[in-house]
């Protein structure tokens, strides 16, 4: 596919005089163009939902969510993957991000790395891919060989596949069971897909990981009850969640925070169901990690 045929590479007719505008005018144009991104994402909620359903199924089977991309797309996948660990208490490999060029490419461009389909396959092989995994290939252009190579290999291994691009009829869509194409149009700076396309990708990746984590019980109400309390702020947040959910005072919340070995969900079930540590852990396991079901199951006995 020729670059000039990609909407993300076309010139934005609203910004042809960009270099002559004041900073205020540039910012106004950027904001107006960014407004279009959310609407473009809204048009594809049905496709995004299909990917979320697939990822939830992978998680329930012990599989992983694996993002693969190059440049900005790869970095956004890594960002989303890394943030799942502290936010949802996942293991470091449950959501994994791959980028063409490896760790060096996170901070600086690695020339030509994205052009190797073979490396896309090789990087997935290093993760010992299984049919229980879901692989999401990310490429604003929709044509990155590294991503295509990864998706082809994932399909051969029986893993579920999805793609995220910002062009219609994207090449990577051909290799994904669940393609998502967010049509963000021409960038204000021609071809700079870290802008609208990158914003759209960030929004969709947030949706996929967050909705999938909700789907496996890592959220109660709108609280991140599997948060890892790795600093003072998060310890206070953890205790506050225990207090807010159960209605107990902060002193009691602190006691159960310790008794539960710093696990918010366990402390909540202990308090609401009147259970000891081991019983609460068992209830949560039986309920698939969902607090409401663990408590209701106990009350129904």
Short mmCIF file of C-alpha atoms in Angstrom, two decimals:
data_model
loop_
_atom_site.label_atom_id
_atom_site.label_comp_id
_atom_site.label_asym_id
_atom_site.label_seq_id
_atom_site.Cartn_x
_atom_site.Cartn_y
_atom_site.Cartn_z
CA UNK A 1 0.00 0.00 0.00
CA UNK A 2 1.36 3.43 -1.00
CA UNK A 3 1.72 5.98 1.80
CA UNK A 4 -0.25 8.58 -0.14
CA UNK A 5 -3.24 6.23 -0.03
CA UNK A 6 -3.30 6.27 3.78
CA UNK A 7 -5.61 8.82 5.38
CA UNK A 8 -3.13 9.24 8.25
CA UNK A 9 -0.54 10.41 5.67
CA UNK A 10 -2.74 12.92 3.82
CA UNK A 11 -2.37 16.66 4.31
CA UNK A 12 -4.91 18.34 6.56
CA UNK A 13 -6.45 21.16 4.55
CA UNK A 14 -7.20 23.09 7.74
CA UNK A 15 -3.54 23.34 8.70
CA UNK A 16 -1.76 24.26 5.46
CA UNK A 17 -0.64 27.56 7.04
CA UNK A 18 0.42 25.92 10.29
CA UNK A 19 3.89 27.45 10.32
CA UNK A 20 2.45 30.94 10.09
CA UNK A 21 -0.02 30.67 12.95
CA UNK A 22 0.37 31.99 16.47
CA UNK A 23 0.76 29.50 19.30
CA UNK A 24 -2.80 30.28 20.40
CA UNK A 25 -4.13 29.49 16.93
CA UNK A 26 -2.12 26.25 16.76
CA UNK A 27 -3.48 25.12 20.11
CA UNK A 28 -7.04 25.94 19.06
CA UNK A 29 -6.64 23.90 15.87
CA UNK A 30 -5.14 20.99 17.77
CA UNK A 31 -7.96 21.00 20.28
CA UNK A 32 -10.58 21.10 17.53
CA UNK A 33 -8.97 18.21 15.70
CA UNK A 34 -8.63 16.20 18.92
CA UNK A 35 -12.35 16.61 19.54
CA UNK A 36 -12.91 14.41 16.52
CA UNK A 37 -10.98 11.51 18.06
CA UNK A 38 -13.54 10.62 20.71
CA UNK A 39 -16.30 10.61 18.10
CA UNK A 40 -14.23 8.32 15.87
CA UNK A 41 -13.75 5.91 18.77
CA UNK A 42 -17.48 6.02 19.56
CA UNK A 43 -18.22 4.73 16.05
CA UNK A 44 -16.27 1.54 16.79
CA UNK A 45 -17.50 0.57 20.26
CA UNK A 46 -19.07 -2.61 18.89
CA UNK A 47 -15.74 -3.80 17.48
CA UNK A 48 -13.93 -2.87 20.69
CA UNK A 49 -16.47 -4.85 22.73
CA UNK A 50 -15.70 -7.99 20.71
CA UNK A 51 -12.03 -7.67 21.59
CA UNK A 52 -12.83 -7.14 25.28
CA UNK A 53 -14.96 -10.31 25.30
CA UNK A 54 -12.09 -12.21 23.72
CA UNK A 55 -9.56 -10.89 26.25
CA UNK A 56 -11.83 -11.75 29.20
CA UNK A 57 -12.07 -15.30 27.88
CA UNK A 58 -8.28 -15.47 27.59
CA UNK A 59 -7.84 -14.29 31.17
CA UNK A 60 -10.36 -16.81 32.48
CA UNK A 61 -8.43 -19.57 30.73
CA UNK A 62 -5.14 -18.43 32.22
CA UNK A 63 -4.05 -16.73 29.02
CA UNK A 64 -2.54 -13.32 28.41
CA UNK A 65 -3.22 -10.08 26.56
CA UNK A 66 -0.23 -9.30 24.35
CA UNK A 67 0.18 -6.02 22.51
CA UNK A 68 2.60 -5.76 19.60
CA UNK A 69 3.53 -2.66 17.64
CA UNK A 70 6.27 -0.35 16.39
CA UNK A 71 7.19 3.22 17.29
CA UNK A 72 4.43 5.17 19.02
CA UNK A 73 2.01 2.26 18.67
CA UNK A 74 4.41 -0.12 20.39
CA UNK A 75 5.13 2.35 23.18
CA UNK A 76 1.43 2.87 23.83
CA UNK A 77 0.95 -0.90 24.12
CA UNK A 78 3.81 -1.14 26.59
CA UNK A 79 2.41 1.78 28.61
CA UNK A 80 -0.98 0.13 28.93
CA UNK A 81 0.57 -3.22 29.83
CA UNK A 82 2.88 -1.77 32.49
CA UNK A 83 0.09 0.21 34.14
CA UNK A 84 -2.05 -2.92 34.62
CA UNK A 85 0.33 -4.25 37.27
CA UNK A 86 -0.11 -1.51 39.91
CA UNK A 87 -3.71 -0.67 38.95
CA UNK A 88 -5.16 -4.17 38.87
CA UNK A 89 -2.61 -6.24 40.78
CA UNK A 90 -1.82 -8.40 37.78
CA UNK A 91 1.31 -10.43 37.35
CA UNK A 92 3.95 -8.76 35.17
CA UNK A 93 3.20 -11.05 32.22
CA UNK A 94 -0.60 -11.10 32.25
CA UNK A 95 -0.64 -8.05 29.99
CA UNK A 96 2.50 -7.83 27.90
CA UNK A 97 3.76 -5.24 25.42
CA UNK A 98 6.16 -5.92 22.53
CA UNK A 99 7.83 -3.23 20.43
CA UNK A 100 9.83 -3.57 17.23
CA UNK A 101 13.47 -3.03 18.14
CA UNK A 102 13.12 -4.22 21.73
CA UNK A 103 13.70 -2.19 24.87
CA UNK A 104 16.00 0.27 23.10
CA UNK A 105 13.07 1.33 20.91
CA UNK A 106 11.06 2.44 23.94
CA UNK A 107 13.27 5.51 24.27
CA UNK A 108 14.74 6.00 20.81
CA UNK A 109 13.98 5.05 17.23
CA UNK A 110 15.50 1.80 15.95
CA UNK A 111 15.75 2.26 12.22
CA UNK A 112 14.20 -0.46 10.10
CA UNK A 113 12.96 -2.53 13.06
CA UNK A 114 9.32 -2.22 12.04
CA UNK A 115 10.03 -3.58 8.56
CA UNK A 116 10.80 -7.11 9.73
CA UNK A 117 7.84 -9.48 9.77
CA UNK A 118 10.24 -12.21 10.87
CA UNK A 119 11.14 -10.27 14.01
CA UNK A 120 7.46 -9.82 14.86
CA UNK A 121 7.12 -13.60 14.81
CA UNK A 122 10.38 -14.17 16.68
CA UNK A 123 9.42 -11.81 19.51
CA UNK A 124 6.13 -13.65 20.03
CA UNK A 125 7.96 -16.99 20.02
CA UNK A 126 10.06 -15.72 22.91
CA UNK A 127 6.87 -15.41 24.96
CA UNK A 128 5.90 -19.06 24.38
CA UNK A 129 2.56 -18.10 22.85
CA UNK A 130 -0.41 -20.38 23.56
CA UNK A 131 -3.94 -20.74 22.12
CA UNK A 132 -5.25 -19.17 25.34
CA UNK A 133 -3.57 -15.84 24.59
CA UNK A 134 -5.00 -12.84 22.74
CA UNK A 135 -2.61 -10.85 20.54
CA UNK A 136 -3.50 -7.27 19.60
CA UNK A 137 -1.47 -5.82 16.74
CA UNK A 138 -1.26 -1.99 16.84
CA UNK A 139 -0.29 0.15 13.84
CA UNK A 140 -1.69 3.57 13.00
CA UNK A 141 -0.87 3.05 9.33
CA UNK A 142 -2.26 -0.46 9.42
CA UNK A 143 0.59 -1.78 7.29
CA UNK A 144 3.56 -2.40 9.63
CA UNK A 145 5.35 -5.66 8.63
CA UNK A 146 6.47 -6.34 12.23
CA UNK A 147 2.84 -6.38 13.35
CA UNK A 148 1.68 -8.45 10.38
CA UNK A 149 4.36 -11.04 11.11
CA UNK A 150 3.24 -11.24 14.73
CA UNK A 151 -0.44 -11.62 13.80
CA UNK A 152 0.28 -14.33 11.23
CA UNK A 153 2.28 -16.31 13.77
CA UNK A 154 -0.39 -15.86 16.44
CA UNK A 155 -3.03 -17.21 14.07
CA UNK A 156 -0.90 -20.24 13.26
CA UNK A 157 -0.50 -20.94 16.97
CA UNK A 158 -4.26 -20.78 17.52
CA UNK A 159 -4.18 -17.62 19.65
CA UNK A 160 -6.97 -15.07 19.30
CA UNK A 161 -6.02 -12.05 17.21
CA UNK A 162 -7.15 -8.43 17.08
CA UNK A 163 -5.81 -5.35 15.34
CA UNK A 164 -5.97 -1.62 15.97
CA UNK A 165 -5.30 0.82 13.15
CA UNK A 166 -6.35 4.30 12.04
CA UNK A 167 -6.93 3.73 8.33
CA UNK A 168 -9.84 2.13 6.45
CA UNK A 169 -9.27 -1.31 4.91
CA UNK A 170 -5.98 -1.59 6.81
CA UNK A 171 -3.61 -4.34 5.81
CA UNK A 172 -3.34 -5.65 9.37
CA UNK A 173 -7.13 -6.04 9.51
CA UNK A 174 -6.79 -8.94 7.07
CA UNK A 175 -4.80 -10.91 9.64
CA UNK A 176 -7.01 -10.32 12.69
CA UNK A 177 -10.16 -12.05 13.83
CA UNK A 178 -11.29 -8.83 15.47
CA UNK A 179 -10.09 -5.77 13.53
CA UNK A 180 -10.64 -2.25 14.87
CA UNK A 181 -10.17 0.71 12.51
CA UNK A 182 -10.47 4.14 14.17
CA UNK A 183 -10.69 6.68 11.37
CA UNK A 184 -9.02 9.78 12.82
CA UNK A 185 -8.22 11.37 9.45
CA UNK A 186 -5.33 13.63 8.52
CA UNK A 187 -3.07 14.86 11.31
CA UNK A 188 -2.51 18.59 11.80
CA UNK A 189 1.18 17.80 11.20
CA UNK A 190 1.23 15.54 8.15
CA UNK A 191 1.99 11.93 9.02
CA UNK A 192 2.64 12.59 12.72
CA UNK A 193 0.51 9.75 14.04
CA UNK A 194 1.62 10.34 17.62
CA UNK A 195 -1.11 12.99 17.56
CA UNK A 196 -4.75 12.09 16.77
CA UNK A 197 -3.99 8.48 15.86
CA UNK A 198 -1.93 8.02 19.02
CA UNK A 199 -4.67 9.56 21.14
CA UNK A 200 -7.22 7.21 19.61
CA UNK A 201 -5.00 4.19 20.21
CA UNK A 202 -4.45 5.21 23.84
CA UNK A 203 -8.21 5.53 24.35
CA UNK A 204 -8.95 2.12 22.83
CA UNK A 205 -6.18 0.34 24.74
CA UNK A 206 -7.48 1.90 27.97
CA UNK A 207 -10.93 0.59 27.11
CA UNK A 208 -9.75 -2.93 26.30
CA UNK A 209 -7.63 -3.46 29.41
CA UNK A 210 -9.97 -1.70 31.86
CA UNK A 211 -13.16 -3.37 30.63
CA UNK A 212 -11.43 -6.76 30.59
CA UNK A 213 -10.19 -6.31 34.16
CA UNK A 214 -13.72 -5.38 35.25
CA UNK A 215 -14.86 -8.55 33.53
CA UNK A 216 -12.67 -10.73 35.75
CA UNK A 217 -13.57 -9.13 39.06
CA UNK A 218 -10.71 -6.71 39.58
CA UNK A 219 -13.07 -3.78 40.18
CA UNK A 220 -15.78 -3.29 42.82
CA UNK A 221 -18.19 -0.43 42.16
CA UNK A 222 -15.75 2.03 40.60
CA UNK A 223 -12.86 1.15 42.91
CA UNK A 224 -9.62 -0.60 41.92
CA UNK A 225 -9.76 -3.16 44.70
CA UNK A 226 -6.80 -5.18 43.43
CA UNK A 227 -4.47 -2.18 43.56
CA UNK A 228 -0.94 -2.96 44.73
CA UNK A 229 -0.22 -0.72 47.75
CA UNK A 230 3.42 -0.07 46.87
CA UNK A 231 3.71 3.42 48.35
CA UNK A 232 2.22 5.51 51.17
CA UNK A 233 -0.46 7.07 48.97
CA UNK A 234 -1.67 3.65 47.79
CA UNK A 235 -1.67 2.23 51.32
CA UNK A 236 -3.96 5.07 52.40
CA UNK A 237 -6.13 4.47 49.33
CA UNK A 238 -6.35 0.76 50.11
CA UNK A 239 -7.47 1.36 53.68
CA UNK A 240 -9.93 4.02 52.55
CA UNK A 241 -11.49 1.58 50.10
CA UNK A 242 -11.95 -1.00 52.84
CA UNK A 243 -13.63 1.62 55.00
CA UNK A 244 -15.82 2.98 52.22
CA UNK A 245 -17.04 -0.39 50.97
CA UNK A 246 -17.75 -1.92 54.36
CA UNK A 247 -18.76 1.17 56.34
CA UNK A 248 -16.18 0.53 59.04
CA UNK A 249 -13.98 3.24 60.56
CA UNK A 250 -10.39 3.76 59.44
CA UNK A 251 -8.96 2.07 62.54
CA UNK A 252 -10.90 -1.09 61.77
CA UNK A 253 -9.94 -0.83 58.12
CA UNK A 254 -6.29 -0.64 59.13
CA UNK A 255 -6.63 -3.75 61.29
CA UNK A 256 -8.21 -5.77 58.49
CA UNK A 257 -5.73 -4.39 55.99
CA UNK A 258 -3.03 -6.08 58.06
CA UNK A 259 -5.06 -9.25 58.72
CA UNK A 260 -5.71 -9.68 55.00
CA UNK A 261 -2.00 -9.34 54.21
CA UNK A 262 -2.62 -6.02 52.48
CA UNK A 263 -5.31 -7.35 50.12
CA UNK A 264 -8.29 -5.01 49.84
CA UNK A 265 -10.69 -7.59 48.39
CA UNK A 266 -9.87 -10.13 51.06
CA UNK A 267 -10.31 -7.57 53.85
CA UNK A 268 -13.69 -6.53 52.43
CA UNK A 269 -14.97 -10.11 52.26
CA UNK A 270 -13.67 -10.80 55.77
CA UNK A 271 -15.61 -7.82 57.12
CA UNK A 272 -18.82 -8.13 55.11
CA UNK A 273 -19.13 -11.90 55.46
CA UNK A 274 -17.62 -12.25 58.92
CA UNK A 275 -14.99 -14.70 57.71
CA UNK A 276 -11.42 -15.47 58.63
CA UNK A 277 -8.53 -15.05 56.21
CA UNK A 278 -8.51 -18.53 54.73
CA UNK A 279 -12.29 -18.65 54.37
CA UNK A 280 -12.34 -15.27 52.65
CA UNK A 281 -9.62 -16.36 50.25
CA UNK A 282 -11.59 -19.51 49.44
CA UNK A 283 -14.80 -17.54 48.85
CA UNK A 284 -13.03 -15.21 46.45
CA UNK A 285 -11.51 -18.13 44.59
CA UNK A 286 -14.88 -19.82 44.27
CA UNK A 287 -16.47 -16.58 43.02
CA UNK A 288 -13.81 -15.97 40.39
CA UNK A 289 -12.48 -12.95 42.26
CA UNK A 290 -15.78 -11.05 42.43
CA UNK A 291 -16.47 -9.48 45.83
CA UNK A 292 -20.25 -9.31 45.43
CA UNK A 293 -20.56 -12.98 44.54
CA UNK A 294 -18.24 -14.02 47.37
CA UNK A 295 -20.34 -12.17 49.94
CA UNK A 296 -23.70 -13.20 48.46
CA UNK A 297 -22.60 -16.81 48.28
CA UNK A 298 -21.81 -16.72 51.98
CA UNK A 299 -25.13 -15.08 52.87
CA UNK A 300 -27.01 -17.64 50.79
CA UNK A 301 -25.69 -20.57 52.81
#
